[in-house]
PDB file of C-alpha atoms in Angstrom:
ATOM      1  CA  ILE I  13     133.365  29.956  12.812  1.00 75.00           C
ATOM      2  CA  LEU I  14     137.162  30.114  12.655  1.00 85.00           C
ATOM      3  CA  VAL I  15     137.467  29.419  16.394  1.00 87.00           C
ATOM      4  CA  PHE I  16     135.101  26.432  16.046  1.00 87.00           C
ATOM      5  CA  THR I  17     137.115  25.071  13.104  1.00 87.00           C
ATOM      6  CA  ILE I  18     140.342  25.358  15.099  1.00 88.00           C
ATOM      7  CA  TYR I  19     138.634  23.631  18.031  1.00 88.00           C
ATOM      8  CA  LEU I  20     137.398  20.766  15.805  1.00 85.00           C
ATOM      9  CA  SER I  21     140.889  20.346  14.356  1.00 86.00           C
ATOM     10  CA  TYR I  22     142.302  20.155  17.870  1.00 83.00           C
ATOM     11  CA  VAL I  23     139.730  17.543  18.899  1.00 86.00           C
ATOM     12  CA  ALA I  24     140.500  15.493  15.791  1.00 82.00           C
ATOM     13  CA  SER I  25     144.230  15.636  16.464  1.00 77.00           C
ATOM     14  CA  ILE I  26     143.751  14.417  20.042  1.00 78.00           C
ATOM     15  CA  THR I  27     141.136  11.755  19.471  1.00 75.00           C
ATOM     16  CA  MET I  28     142.179  10.229  16.171  1.00 68.00           C
ATOM     17  CA  ASN I  29     145.434   8.599  15.330  1.00 60.00           C
ATOM     18  CA  LEU I  30     145.204   8.547  11.552  1.00 52.00           C
ATOM     19  CA  THR I  31     148.257   6.332  11.171  1.00 50.00           C
ATOM     20  CA  GLY I  32     146.400   3.715  13.198  1.00 48.00           C
ATOM     21  CA  ILE I  33     143.573   3.650  10.667  1.00 47.00           C
ATOM     22  CA  PHE I  34     145.565   1.384   8.391  1.00 48.00           C
ATOM     23  CA  ARG I  35     146.330  -0.996  11.244  1.00 48.00           C
ATOM     24  CA  GLY I  36     142.686  -0.830  12.289  1.00 46.00           C
ATOM     25  CA  LEU I  37     141.429  -1.873   8.879  1.00 48.00           C
ATOM     26  CA  PHE I  38     143.008  -5.267   9.389  1.00 48.00           C
ATOM     27  CA  HIS I  39     142.416  -5.452  13.137  1.00 49.00           C
ATOM     28  CA  PHE I  40     138.876  -4.221  13.734  1.00 50.00           C
ATOM     29  CA  THR I  41     138.377  -3.279  17.403  1.00 52.00           C
ATOM     30  CA  TRP I  42     135.137  -1.246  17.270  1.00 57.00           C
ATOM     31  CA  PHE I  43     134.093  -0.681  20.865  1.00 61.00           C
ATOM     32  CA  LYS I  44     136.404  -1.936  23.577  1.00 71.00           C
ATOM     33  CA  ASN I  45     133.804  -1.017  26.234  1.00 74.00           C
ATOM     34  CA  CYS I  46     130.073  -1.241  25.520  1.00 76.00           C
ATOM     35  CA  ILE I  47     128.847  -1.253  29.122  1.00 81.00           C
ATOM     36  CA  PRO I  48     127.958   2.270  30.299  1.00 82.00           C
ATOM     37  CA  LEU I  49     129.891   3.469  33.375  1.00 85.00           C
ATOM     38  CA  TYR I  50     131.894   0.222  33.632  1.00 86.00           C
ATOM     39  CA  GLY I  51     135.154   1.797  32.487  1.00 85.00           C
ATOM     40  CA  ILE I  52     134.638   4.877  34.658  1.00 86.00           C
ATOM     41  CA  ILE I  53     134.035   2.746  37.752  1.00 88.00           C
ATOM     42  CA  GLU I  54     137.098   0.602  36.996  1.00 86.00           C
ATOM     43  CA  ILE I  55     139.287   3.674  36.506  1.00 85.00           C
ATOM     44  CA  LEU I  56     138.072   5.205  39.760  1.00 87.00           C
ATOM     45  CA  ARG I  57     138.577   1.905  41.572  1.00 87.00           C
ATOM     46  CA  HIS I  58     142.004   0.942  40.224  1.00 84.00           C
ATOM     47  CA  GLY I  59     143.412   3.949  38.399  1.00 74.00           C
ATOM     48  CA  ASP I  60     145.938   6.396  39.699  1.00 82.00           C
ATOM     49  CA  LEU I  61     145.435  10.161  39.668  1.00 84.00           C
ATOM     50  CA  LEU I  62     147.078  10.588  36.260  1.00 86.00           C
ATOM     51  CA  VAL I  63     144.787   8.017  34.610  1.00 83.00           C
ATOM     52  CA  ILE I  64     141.711   9.520  36.275  1.00 82.00           C
ATOM     53  CA  THR I  65     142.690  13.029  35.216  1.00 86.00           C
ATOM     54  CA  ARG I  66     143.607  12.084  31.669  1.00 85.00           C
ATOM     55  CA  ASN I  67     140.637   9.858  30.927  1.00 86.00           C
ATOM     56  CA  ILE I  68     137.715  11.201  32.940  1.00 89.00           C
ATOM     57  CA  LEU I  69     138.526  14.895  33.288  1.00 92.00           C
ATOM     58  CA  GLY I  70     140.185  14.991  29.874  1.00 91.00           C
ATOM     59  CA  ASN I  71     137.040  13.775  28.103  1.00 92.00           C
ATOM     60  CA  ILE I  72     134.857  16.227  30.014  1.00 95.00           C
ATOM     61  CA  ILE I  73     137.168  19.206  29.493  1.00 95.00           C
ATOM     62  CA  LEU I  74     137.585  18.364  25.800  1.00 93.00           C
ATOM     63  CA  PHE I  75     133.885  19.039  25.120  1.00 95.00           C
ATOM     64  CA  ILE I  76     133.352  22.112  27.311  1.00 96.00           C
ATOM     65  CA  PRO I  77     134.344  24.447  24.439  1.00 95.00           C
ATOM     66  CA  PHE I  78     131.834  22.609  22.226  1.00 94.00           C
ATOM     67  CA  GLY I  79     129.018  23.527  24.622  1.00 95.00           C
ATOM     68  CA  LEU I  80     130.266  27.111  24.774  1.00 94.00           C
ATOM     69  CA  ILE I  81     130.747  27.681  21.045  1.00 92.00           C
ATOM     70  CA  ALA I  82     127.820  25.746  19.506  1.00 92.00           C
ATOM     71  CA  PRO I  83     125.099  28.115  20.824  1.00 93.00           C
ATOM     72  CA  LEU I  84     126.969  31.041  19.285  1.00 90.00           C
ATOM     73  CA  LEU I  85     126.899  29.427  15.829  1.00 89.00           C
ATOM     74  CA  SER I  86     123.179  28.721  15.571  1.00 87.00           C
ATOM     75  CA  ARG I  87     120.009  29.720  17.390  1.00 86.00           C
ATOM     76  CA  SER I  88     118.818  26.097  17.267  1.00 85.00           C
ATOM     77  CA  ASN I  89     121.788  25.165  19.458  1.00 82.00           C
ATOM     78  CA  ARG I  90     120.575  27.351  22.309  1.00 86.00           C
ATOM     79  CA  TYR I  91     118.676  24.590  24.070  1.00 93.00           C
ATOM     80  CA  LEU I  92     120.059  22.086  26.565  1.00 94.00           C
ATOM     81  CA  PHE I  93     118.520  19.040  24.862  1.00 95.00           C
ATOM     82  CA  ARG I  94     119.892  20.144  21.494  1.00 95.00           C
ATOM     83  CA  ILE I  95     123.427  20.619  22.880  1.00 95.00           C
ATOM     84  CA  ALA I  96     123.265  17.231  24.617  1.00 96.00           C
ATOM     85  CA  SER I  97     122.037  15.554  21.403  1.00 96.00           C
ATOM     86  CA  VAL I  98     124.668  17.173  19.211  1.00 94.00           C
ATOM     87  CA  SER I  99     127.370  16.311  21.780  1.00 95.00           C
ATOM     88  CA  VAL I 100     126.262  12.665  21.751  1.00 96.00           C
ATOM     89  CA  GLY I 101     126.281  12.610  17.943  1.00 95.00           C
ATOM     90  CA  PHE I 102     129.661  14.284  17.592  1.00 93.00           C
ATOM     91  CA  SER I 103     131.180  12.054  20.262  1.00 94.00           C
ATOM     92  CA  PHE I 104     129.652   8.943  18.660  1.00 92.00           C
ATOM     93  CA  ILE I 105     131.277   9.838  15.331  1.00 90.00           C
ATOM     94  CA  ILE I 106     134.628  10.223  17.096  1.00 88.00           C
ATOM     95  CA  GLU I 107     134.220   6.854  18.832  1.00 86.00           C
ATOM     96  CA  LEU I 108     133.220   5.117  15.595  1.00 84.00           C
ATOM     97  CA  THR I 109     136.269   6.579  13.908  1.00 82.00           C
ATOM     98  CA  GLN I 110     138.405   5.356  16.784  1.00 80.00           C
ATOM     99  CA  GLY I 111     136.816   1.943  16.234  1.00 74.00           C
ATOM    100  CA  LEU I 112     138.501   1.908  12.835  1.00 73.00           C
ATOM    101  CA  THR I 113     141.853   2.496  14.473  1.00 69.00           C
ATOM    102  CA  TRP I 114     143.854   0.528  16.988  1.00 66.00           C
ATOM    103  CA  ARG I 115     142.349   2.619  19.831  1.00 69.00           C
ATOM    104  CA  GLY I 116     138.795   1.335  19.688  1.00 71.00           C
ATOM    105  CA  GLY I 117     135.737   3.208  20.910  1.00 78.00           C
ATOM    106  CA  ASP I 118     134.427   3.503  24.446  1.00 85.00           C
ATOM    107  CA  VAL I 119     130.817   4.196  25.414  1.00 90.00           C
ATOM    108  CA  ASP I 120     132.006   5.942  28.588  1.00 92.00           C
ATOM    109  CA  ASP I 121     133.795   8.516  26.445  1.00 92.00           C
ATOM    110  CA  ILE I 122     130.447   9.378  24.860  1.00 94.00           C
ATOM    111  CA  LEU I 123     128.925   9.907  28.309  1.00 95.00           C
ATOM    112  CA  LEU I 124     131.864  12.008  29.527  1.00 95.00           C
ATOM    113  CA  ASN I 125     132.019  14.077  26.334  1.00 96.00           C
ATOM    114  CA  THR I 126     128.282  14.753  26.557  1.00 97.00           C
ATOM    115  CA  ALA I 127     128.708  15.841  30.180  1.00 97.00           C
ATOM    116  CA  GLY I 128     131.426  18.243  29.023  1.00 97.00           C
ATOM    117  CA  GLY I 129     129.175  19.667  26.309  1.00 97.00           C
ATOM    118  CA  VAL I 130     126.369  20.187  28.819  1.00 97.00           C
ATOM    119  CA  ILE I 131     128.763  21.829  31.315  1.00 97.00           C
ATOM    120  CA  GLY I 132     129.979  24.141  28.541  1.00 97.00           C
ATOM    121  CA  TYR I 133     126.376  25.008  27.692  1.00 96.00           C
ATOM    122  CA  CYS I 134     125.648  25.766  31.375  1.00 96.00           C
ATOM    123  CA  ILE I 135     128.675  28.081  31.423  1.00 96.00           C
ATOM    124  CA  TYR I 136     127.337  29.749  28.252  1.00 95.00           C
ATOM    125  CA  ILE I 137     123.921  30.290  29.888  1.00 94.00           C
ATOM    126  CA  PHE I 138     125.552  31.636  33.076  1.00 94.00           C
ATOM    127  CA  MET I 139     127.719  34.051  31.072  1.00 92.00           C
ATOM    128  CA  GLN I 140     124.762  35.145  28.962  1.00 90.00           C
ATOM    129  CA  ARG I 141     122.599  35.861  32.014  1.00 89.00           C
ATOM    130  CA  ARG I 142     125.502  37.573  33.756  1.00 87.00           C
ATOM    131  CA  SER I 143     126.127  39.836  30.759  1.00 83.00           C
ATOM    132  CA  ARG I 144     122.420  40.738  30.612  1.00 77.00           C
ATOM    133  CA  SER I 145     122.487  41.554  34.318  1.00 74.00           C
ATOM    134  CA  ILE I 146     125.576  43.727  33.909  1.00 71.00           C
ATOM    135  CA  LYS I 147     124.061  45.426  30.868  1.00 64.00           C
ATOM    136  CA  TYR I 148     120.769  46.016  32.705  1.00 61.00           C
ATOM    137  CA  ASN I 149     122.550  47.402  35.772  1.00 65.00           C
ATOM    138  CA  PHE I 150     124.682  49.653  33.573  1.00 57.00           C
ATOM    139  CA  LEU I 151     121.654  51.005  31.726  1.00 57.00           C
ATOM    140  CA  ALA I 152     119.660  51.439  34.945  1.00 57.00           C
ATOM    141  CA  THR I 153     122.540  53.331  36.577  1.00 60.00           C
ATOM    142  CA  ASN I 154     123.024  55.583  33.555  1.00 57.00           C
ATOM    143  CA  ASP I 155     119.293  56.319  33.308  1.00 53.00           C
ATOM    144  CA  ILE I 156     119.176  57.414  36.941  1.00 52.00           C
ATOM    145  CA  ASP I 157     122.214  59.636  36.466  1.00 51.00           C
ATOM    146  CA  TYR I 158     120.700  61.086  33.323  1.00 49.00           C
ATOM    147  CA  VAL I 159     117.415  61.920  35.102  1.00 49.00           C
ATOM    148  CA  ASN I 160     119.237  63.563  38.007  1.00 50.00           C
ATOM    149  CA  ARG I 161     121.083  65.972  35.700  1.00 50.00           C
TER     150      ARG I 161
END
C-alpha cells in the first residue's frame, strides 16, 4: 500500500499543476481535445521525437505501474476488464482535474493511460505465470531428487 501511495503521489505531481488551479477557475479549459486519436495522429504527423516520447510514451509508461500494483492490492483487480475500467476512471479523474487548471484535459491521454494500465497488467500476468512455472519446476526437481535418495 505504501508503494501505491508513493506512486499516486508521483502521478499527481506530474499530471497536476496545483498553482494553475487558481488560474483555471477563471479560465475554464476543460478538454482541449475531445476527438479520440486526433491528438495522437497529429503528434505522430508533425511532432518531433521529444514530443512523441514525452506525450505518447510518457502517458503509457506513467500507468504501467498502476497495472502492476493494482492486482496486488485487491483480488477484484485481477481481471483485465477491471484493470482497464479502473485505469479509465483514474485517468478520467486526472483529466477532469487538469480541466480545472490551465492545462486542460485530453481524451487521448485517457486512451494512452488505459493502454499503459493494460500493459502493466499483462506484465503482472506474465510475471505471475513465470513465477508459478519456476516454483513448479523447483518443486518437481526437488521431488525427483528426494525420491532418488
